[in-house]
Amino acid sequence: MAFRGWEKLPIRIETGETVEAIASVILSASRATDIPAFHAEWFMARLRAGYAPWRNPFNARQTQYVSFRKTRAVVFWSKNPAPLLPHLSEIDALGINYYFQFTLNDYDADALEPGVPPLRERVETFRRLADRIGPERVIWRFDPLVLTERLTAEALLRRIERLAEALRGCTRKLVISFADIERYRAVQRRLSRQCAGAREFTPGEMASFAARLVERNERWGFELASCAEEMTLDGIAHNRCIDDRLLARCFGDDAELMDFLGVDPLFPGEASSRAALKDRGQRKACGCIVSKDIGEYGTCGHGCLYCYAQR
């Protein structure tokens, strides 16, 4: 049976009004903005309040409410989760499970990510986070891969290699994606103005890059995956960023979460991988299961030139 939507519950908001809210089991925080980096205090305030408002990015007058009453897991997406680290103990005390998609790119010399902290600081944050919650719950993303006049495929591989050596023991998985430039006019304009020769990988270049990355990974031993890429790359799996299998492995003792995932309690480390839980709202090649994103476009301060979520 296909996923038919989240349960709906009445909640009372600050105005005293009672409204209907969706009660999602899994939150995404967030594909639309970097909540850990820029909105950690907001997130904690909403968590304490028990709900969050969410505005439809395609209709600003439409506000939806998201209740956390049934929330069992949060997937955080961030380039700099340092501001959220002091709050992890409180999240733990609330009994909410979580893991991080940590994008750690080496683009400092290329001005592709003008608002991120220096690379050295971000590497240290990655290590601190992995030490705090374990390497399986911190997924490393080198995402997206962008080619420019000076940034060649070989240069990207060298940068990944340097970071891989620095992150040994801090993560078990490396996720890559290839930049989508032609699909987004705003991205095209930003890159053409500020980054000479920026372009997408061709399919042949993708396959060559993947083969060379797989060869280098023999030294590191990471699980390699690609995010929302239609092309199959030898040695690199299609990723699920909101991942039922990872949730089952890490949080198998959470009965409510396992029931939602369809996991047999006798085998809590194995997710059912039900096709019914696939997130139909994402791109066709996306492998994620359903979640509710609570972020808002245009509220991230990193200013990444390749980002489609910038206003």
Tab-separated table of C-alpha atoms in Angstrom:
chain	number	residue	atom	x	y	z
A	1	MET	CA	0.000	0.000	0.000
A	2	ALA	CA	1.373	3.408	-0.980
A	3	PHE	CA	2.107	6.049	1.622
A	4	ARG	CA	-1.088	8.106	1.951
A	5	GLY	CA	0.250	11.043	3.922
A	6	TRP	CA	1.014	11.900	7.495
A	7	GLU	CA	-1.497	11.691	10.312
A	8	LYS	CA	-3.178	15.009	11.134
A	9	LEU	CA	-3.641	16.319	14.668
A	10	PRO	CA	-5.178	19.424	16.226
A	11	ILE	CA	-2.630	21.676	17.964
A	12	ARG	CA	-2.850	24.991	19.788
A	13	ILE	CA	-0.492	27.677	18.519
A	14	GLU	CA	0.858	30.747	20.334
A	15	THR	CA	-2.143	32.879	19.388
A	16	GLY	CA	-4.395	30.464	21.239
A	17	GLU	CA	-5.957	29.277	18.000
A	18	THR	CA	-6.424	25.562	17.378
A	19	VAL	CA	-5.225	24.467	13.953
A	20	GLU	CA	-4.699	21.219	12.092
A	21	ALA	CA	-1.098	20.004	11.826
A	22	ILE	CA	0.549	17.098	10.086
A	23	ALA	CA	2.337	14.758	12.488
A	24	SER	CA	5.383	13.504	10.586
A	25	VAL	CA	7.453	10.629	11.929
A	26	ILE	CA	10.598	11.793	10.074
A	27	LEU	CA	11.705	15.428	9.720
A	28	SER	CA	14.128	16.793	7.145
A	29	ALA	CA	16.025	19.821	8.470
A	30	SER	CA	16.517	20.821	5.748
A	31	ARG	CA	16.928	20.547	2.000
A	32	ALA	CA	15.769	24.167	1.652
A	33	THR	CA	18.187	25.873	4.056
A	34	ASP	CA	20.983	25.149	6.526
A	35	ILE	CA	19.042	24.949	9.788
A	36	PRO	CA	21.993	23.779	11.959
A	37	ALA	CA	24.230	26.628	10.735
A	38	PHE	CA	21.784	29.551	10.741
A	39	HIS	CA	18.616	28.531	12.563
A	40	ALA	CA	19.714	26.271	15.434
A	41	GLU	CA	18.071	28.473	18.087
A	42	TRP	CA	14.874	28.647	16.036
A	43	PHE	CA	14.849	24.864	15.649
A	44	MET	CA	15.278	24.289	19.375
A	45	ALA	CA	12.548	26.827	20.181
A	46	ARG	CA	10.168	25.064	17.802
A	47	LEU	CA	11.122	21.672	19.215
A	48	ARG	CA	10.268	22.915	22.716
A	49	ALA	CA	6.996	24.374	21.456
A	50	GLY	CA	6.119	21.046	19.854
A	51	TYR	CA	5.391	22.306	16.366
A	52	ALA	CA	6.686	24.482	13.532
A	53	PRO	CA	4.959	26.568	10.869
A	54	TRP	CA	5.996	25.913	7.279
A	55	ARG	CA	5.318	28.174	4.311
A	56	ASN	CA	4.701	26.732	0.875
A	57	PRO	CA	7.594	27.970	-1.331
A	58	PHE	CA	5.218	28.173	-4.299
A	59	ASN	CA	2.474	30.002	-2.394
A	60	ALA	CA	3.742	32.256	0.405
A	61	ARG	CA	0.204	32.812	1.693
A	62	GLN	CA	-0.206	29.117	2.452
A	63	THR	CA	1.079	28.110	5.897
A	64	GLN	CA	1.118	24.531	7.066
A	65	TYR	CA	1.764	23.421	10.626
A	66	VAL	CA	3.970	20.477	11.514
A	67	SER	CA	3.454	18.771	14.863
A	68	PHE	CA	6.412	16.998	16.469
A	69	ARG	CA	4.215	14.813	18.641
A	70	LYS	CA	4.947	11.702	16.571
A	71	THR	CA	8.430	12.654	15.372
A	72	ARG	CA	10.933	9.874	15.933
A	73	ALA	CA	13.846	10.947	13.706
A	74	VAL	CA	15.414	14.084	12.230
A	75	VAL	CA	17.801	14.154	9.289
A	76	PHE	CA	19.958	17.290	9.475
A	77	TRP	CA	21.580	18.748	6.339
A	78	SER	CA	24.423	21.177	6.911
A	79	LYS	CA	27.721	22.658	5.788
A	80	ASN	CA	28.397	23.929	9.300
A	81	PRO	CA	26.494	22.202	12.119
A	82	ALA	CA	28.703	23.746	14.831
A	83	PRO	CA	25.907	26.017	16.203
A	84	LEU	CA	23.683	22.992	16.813
A	85	LEU	CA	26.286	20.913	18.636
A	86	PRO	CA	25.621	22.491	22.082
A	87	HIS	CA	21.955	21.458	21.762
A	88	LEU	CA	22.460	17.768	20.970
A	89	SER	CA	22.158	16.728	24.614
A	90	GLU	CA	18.721	18.348	24.805
A	91	ILE	CA	17.619	16.605	21.613
A	92	ASP	CA	18.894	13.318	23.059
A	93	ALA	CA	16.940	13.936	26.271
A	94	LEU	CA	13.760	14.357	24.228
A	95	GLY	CA	14.315	10.868	22.829
A	96	ILE	CA	14.503	12.021	19.224
A	97	ASN	CA	16.856	10.137	16.910
A	98	TYR	CA	18.947	11.966	14.331
A	99	TYR	CA	21.828	11.807	11.906
A	100	PHE	CA	23.643	14.344	9.731
A	101	GLN	CA	24.199	14.846	6.037
A	102	PHE	CA	27.383	16.947	6.336
A	103	THR	CA	28.450	18.637	3.090
A	104	LEU	CA	32.184	19.216	3.300
A	105	ASN	CA	33.572	20.558	0.039
A	106	ASP	CA	37.020	21.993	-0.618
A	107	TYR	CA	36.029	25.074	-2.620
A	108	ASP	CA	37.669	27.772	-0.492
A	109	ALA	CA	40.050	28.787	-3.284
A	110	ASP	CA	37.246	28.996	-5.853
A	111	ALA	CA	34.752	31.258	-4.025
A	112	LEU	CA	31.935	28.833	-4.819
A	113	GLU	CA	30.792	28.855	-1.173
A	114	PRO	CA	31.557	32.386	0.064
A	115	GLY	CA	29.669	32.128	3.351
A	116	VAL	CA	31.054	28.901	4.812
A	117	PRO	CA	33.714	28.885	7.545
A	118	PRO	CA	37.309	28.034	6.560
A	119	LEU	CA	37.877	24.417	5.614
A	120	ARG	CA	40.065	23.717	8.640
A	121	GLU	CA	37.230	24.756	10.984
A	122	ARG	CA	34.691	22.627	9.148
A	123	VAL	CA	36.938	19.570	9.276
A	124	GLU	CA	37.317	20.062	13.022
A	125	THR	CA	33.534	20.369	13.407
A	126	PHE	CA	33.105	17.144	11.440
A	127	ARG	CA	35.520	15.352	13.760
A	128	ARG	CA	33.834	16.711	16.884
A	129	LEU	CA	30.423	15.653	15.643
A	130	ALA	CA	31.602	12.156	14.710
A	131	ASP	CA	33.245	11.797	18.103
A	132	ARG	CA	29.968	12.860	19.739
A	133	ILE	CA	27.466	10.653	17.864
A	134	GLY	CA	29.580	8.100	15.978
A	135	PRO	CA	30.836	7.896	12.385
A	136	GLU	CA	27.826	6.031	10.992
A	137	ARG	CA	25.547	8.964	11.826
A	138	VAL	CA	27.685	11.556	10.030
A	139	ILE	CA	27.551	11.116	6.265
A	140	TRP	CA	30.148	13.023	4.271
A	141	ARG	CA	28.916	14.715	1.121
A	142	PHE	CA	31.224	16.212	-1.483
A	143	ASP	CA	28.289	17.803	-3.218
A	144	PRO	CA	27.976	19.053	-5.895
A	145	LEU	CA	30.947	18.473	-8.155
A	146	VAL	CA	31.504	21.517	-10.389
A	147	LEU	CA	33.927	21.913	-13.275
A	148	THR	CA	35.470	25.307	-14.117
A	149	GLU	CA	38.426	26.528	-16.169
A	150	ARG	CA	40.750	25.960	-13.213
A	151	LEU	CA	38.817	23.269	-11.356
A	152	THR	CA	39.369	20.079	-13.328
A	153	ALA	CA	38.249	16.555	-12.547
A	154	GLU	CA	41.800	15.725	-11.445
A	155	ALA	CA	41.844	18.728	-9.111
A	156	LEU	CA	38.531	17.622	-7.574
A	157	LEU	CA	39.862	14.117	-7.027
A	158	ARG	CA	42.946	15.506	-5.289
A	159	ARG	CA	40.770	17.596	-2.987
A	160	ILE	CA	38.535	14.651	-2.150
A	161	GLU	CA	41.661	12.631	-1.467
A	162	ARG	CA	42.986	15.198	1.017
A	163	LEU	CA	39.688	15.354	2.839
A	164	ALA	CA	39.317	11.580	2.844
A	165	GLU	CA	42.641	11.260	4.650
A	166	ALA	CA	41.537	13.895	7.180
A	167	LEU	CA	38.182	12.173	7.804
A	168	ARG	CA	39.353	8.587	8.211
A	169	GLY	CA	37.524	7.036	11.138
A	170	CYS	CA	35.016	9.915	11.260
A	171	THR	CA	32.544	8.641	8.665
A	172	ARG	CA	31.666	5.463	6.838
A	173	LYS	CA	30.080	6.940	3.750
A	174	LEU	CA	30.903	9.424	0.996
A	175	VAL	CA	28.068	10.773	-1.155
A	176	ILE	CA	28.712	12.697	-4.368
A	177	SER	CA	26.527	14.470	-6.880
A	178	PHE	CA	27.226	16.305	-10.110
A	179	ALA	CA	26.100	19.919	-10.358
A	180	ASP	CA	22.884	20.670	-12.236
A	181	ILE	CA	23.583	24.017	-13.893
A	182	GLU	CA	21.527	24.083	-17.070
A	183	ARG	CA	18.317	23.242	-15.203
A	184	TYR	CA	18.380	26.419	-13.087
A	185	ARG	CA	18.669	29.812	-14.788
A	186	ALA	CA	19.626	31.639	-11.597
A	187	VAL	CA	22.472	29.172	-11.046
A	188	GLN	CA	23.637	29.697	-14.624
A	189	ARG	CA	23.676	33.473	-14.178
A	190	ARG	CA	25.595	33.400	-10.890
A	191	LEU	CA	28.213	30.991	-12.150
A	192	SER	CA	28.673	32.732	-15.497
A	193	ARG	CA	29.267	36.059	-13.737
A	194	GLN	CA	31.627	34.830	-11.044
A	195	CYS	CA	33.175	31.550	-12.103
A	196	ALA	CA	34.790	31.329	-15.544
A	197	GLY	CA	33.954	28.260	-17.566
A	198	ALA	CA	31.668	26.624	-14.996
A	199	ARG	CA	29.892	23.651	-16.529
A	200	GLU	CA	28.351	20.281	-15.870
A	201	PHE	CA	30.092	16.933	-16.255
A	202	THR	CA	29.278	15.027	-19.419
A	203	PRO	CA	28.113	11.408	-18.968
A	204	GLY	CA	31.532	10.179	-20.106
A	205	GLU	CA	33.267	12.451	-17.609
A	206	MET	CA	30.958	11.203	-14.857
A	207	ALA	CA	31.852	7.591	-15.597
A	208	SER	CA	35.590	8.365	-15.729
A	209	PHE	CA	35.460	10.370	-12.505
A	210	ALA	CA	33.536	7.604	-10.740
A	211	ALA	CA	36.029	4.949	-11.834
A	212	ARG	CA	38.956	6.980	-10.531
A	213	LEU	CA	37.163	7.689	-7.256
A	214	VAL	CA	36.400	3.993	-6.757
A	215	GLU	CA	40.054	3.171	-7.365
A	216	ARG	CA	41.211	5.706	-4.754
A	217	ASN	CA	38.598	4.474	-2.296
A	218	GLU	CA	40.415	1.162	-2.022
A	219	ARG	CA	42.632	2.995	0.477
A	220	TRP	CA	39.809	4.617	2.452
A	221	GLY	CA	37.110	1.949	2.470
A	222	PHE	CA	34.135	4.317	2.406
A	223	GLU	CA	30.733	3.263	1.178
A	224	LEU	CA	30.332	5.326	-2.004
A	225	ALA	CA	26.984	6.620	-3.236
A	226	SER	CA	25.582	9.195	-5.646
A	227	CYS	CA	22.690	11.529	-4.830
A	228	ALA	CA	19.752	11.732	-7.248
A	229	GLU	CA	21.854	10.769	-10.268
A	230	GLU	CA	19.985	8.857	-12.958
A	231	MET	CA	23.194	7.433	-14.389
A	232	THR	CA	24.456	4.201	-12.839
A	233	LEU	CA	28.137	4.458	-11.941
A	234	ASP	CA	30.126	1.256	-11.426
A	235	GLY	CA	31.129	0.837	-7.781
A	236	ILE	CA	28.909	3.699	-6.610
A	237	ALA	CA	25.427	2.997	-5.250
A	238	HIS	CA	22.326	5.135	-5.690
A	239	ASN	CA	21.888	6.891	-2.357
A	240	ARG	CA	18.968	7.318	0.003
A	241	CYS	CA	19.673	10.462	1.989
A	242	ILE	CA	16.536	9.914	4.090
A	243	ASP	CA	17.470	6.292	4.565
A	244	ASP	CA	15.252	3.626	6.105
A	245	ARG	CA	18.172	1.179	6.222
A	246	LEU	CA	20.382	3.566	8.184
A	247	LEU	CA	17.529	4.444	10.533
A	248	ALA	CA	16.942	0.742	11.178
A	249	ARG	CA	20.622	0.056	11.845
A	250	CYS	CA	21.136	3.003	14.160
A	251	PHE	CA	17.802	3.191	15.981
A	252	GLY	CA	16.453	-0.347	15.909
A	253	ASP	CA	15.356	-0.124	19.546
A	254	ASP	CA	12.822	2.621	18.745
A	255	ALA	CA	9.639	0.593	18.385
A	256	GLU	CA	7.526	3.430	16.953
A	257	LEU	CA	10.087	4.277	14.295
A	258	MET	CA	10.580	0.626	13.377
A	259	ASP	CA	6.838	0.139	13.092
A	260	PHE	CA	6.623	3.062	10.675
A	261	LEU	CA	9.512	1.660	8.631
A	262	GLY	CA	7.941	-1.784	8.561
A	263	VAL	CA	10.888	-3.429	10.313
A	264	ASP	CA	10.418	-6.874	11.819
A	265	PRO	CA	11.118	-6.501	15.581
A	266	LEU	CA	12.972	-9.811	15.504
A	267	PHE	CA	15.444	-8.301	13.015
A	268	PRO	CA	15.699	-4.617	14.031
A	269	GLY	CA	18.820	-3.984	11.974
A	270	GLU	CA	17.091	-4.690	8.684
A	271	ALA	CA	14.681	-2.253	7.029
A	272	SER	CA	11.953	-3.590	4.804
A	273	SER	CA	12.839	-1.036	2.107
A	274	ARG	CA	9.180	-0.842	1.201
A	275	ALA	CA	8.607	0.909	-2.113
A	276	ALA	CA	5.506	2.395	-0.464
A	277	LEU	CA	7.702	4.717	1.607
A	278	LYS	CA	9.522	6.258	-1.361
A	279	ASP	CA	9.229	10.046	-1.365
A	280	ARG	CA	7.228	10.744	-4.531
A	281	GLY	CA	7.739	14.483	-4.097
A	282	GLN	CA	11.448	14.312	-4.942
A	283	ARG	CA	13.194	13.857	-8.268
A	284	LYS	CA	12.697	10.548	-10.042
A	285	ALA	CA	16.246	9.352	-9.300
A	286	CYS	CA	16.020	10.256	-5.602
A	287	GLY	CA	16.005	7.189	-3.364
A	288	CYS	CA	14.761	8.891	-0.185
A	289	ILE	CA	11.866	7.644	1.868
A	290	VAL	CA	9.190	10.094	2.972
A	291	SER	CA	9.937	12.922	5.381
A	292	LYS	CA	8.592	16.388	6.085
A	293	ASP	CA	10.972	19.240	5.341
A	294	ILE	CA	10.615	22.246	7.642
A	295	GLY	CA	13.050	24.660	5.953
A	296	GLU	CA	12.399	27.775	3.911
A	297	TYR	CA	14.125	28.841	0.702
A	298	GLY	CA	16.104	32.066	0.734
A	299	THR	CA	17.126	31.807	4.397
A	300	CYS	CA	20.631	30.334	4.077
A	301	GLY	CA	23.670	32.582	4.501
A	302	HIS	CA	26.273	30.424	2.781
A	303	GLY	CA	25.645	32.070	-0.592
A	304	CYS	CA	26.787	29.061	-2.616
A	305	LEU	CA	26.880	29.945	-6.307
A	306	TYR	CA	25.549	26.565	-7.433
A	307	CYS	CA	22.581	26.515	-5.019
A	308	TYR	CA	19.070	26.331	-6.510
A	309	ALA	CA	17.496	27.329	-3.157
A	310	GLN	CA	18.812	30.888	-3.239
A	311	ARG	CA	16.273	33.626	-3.931
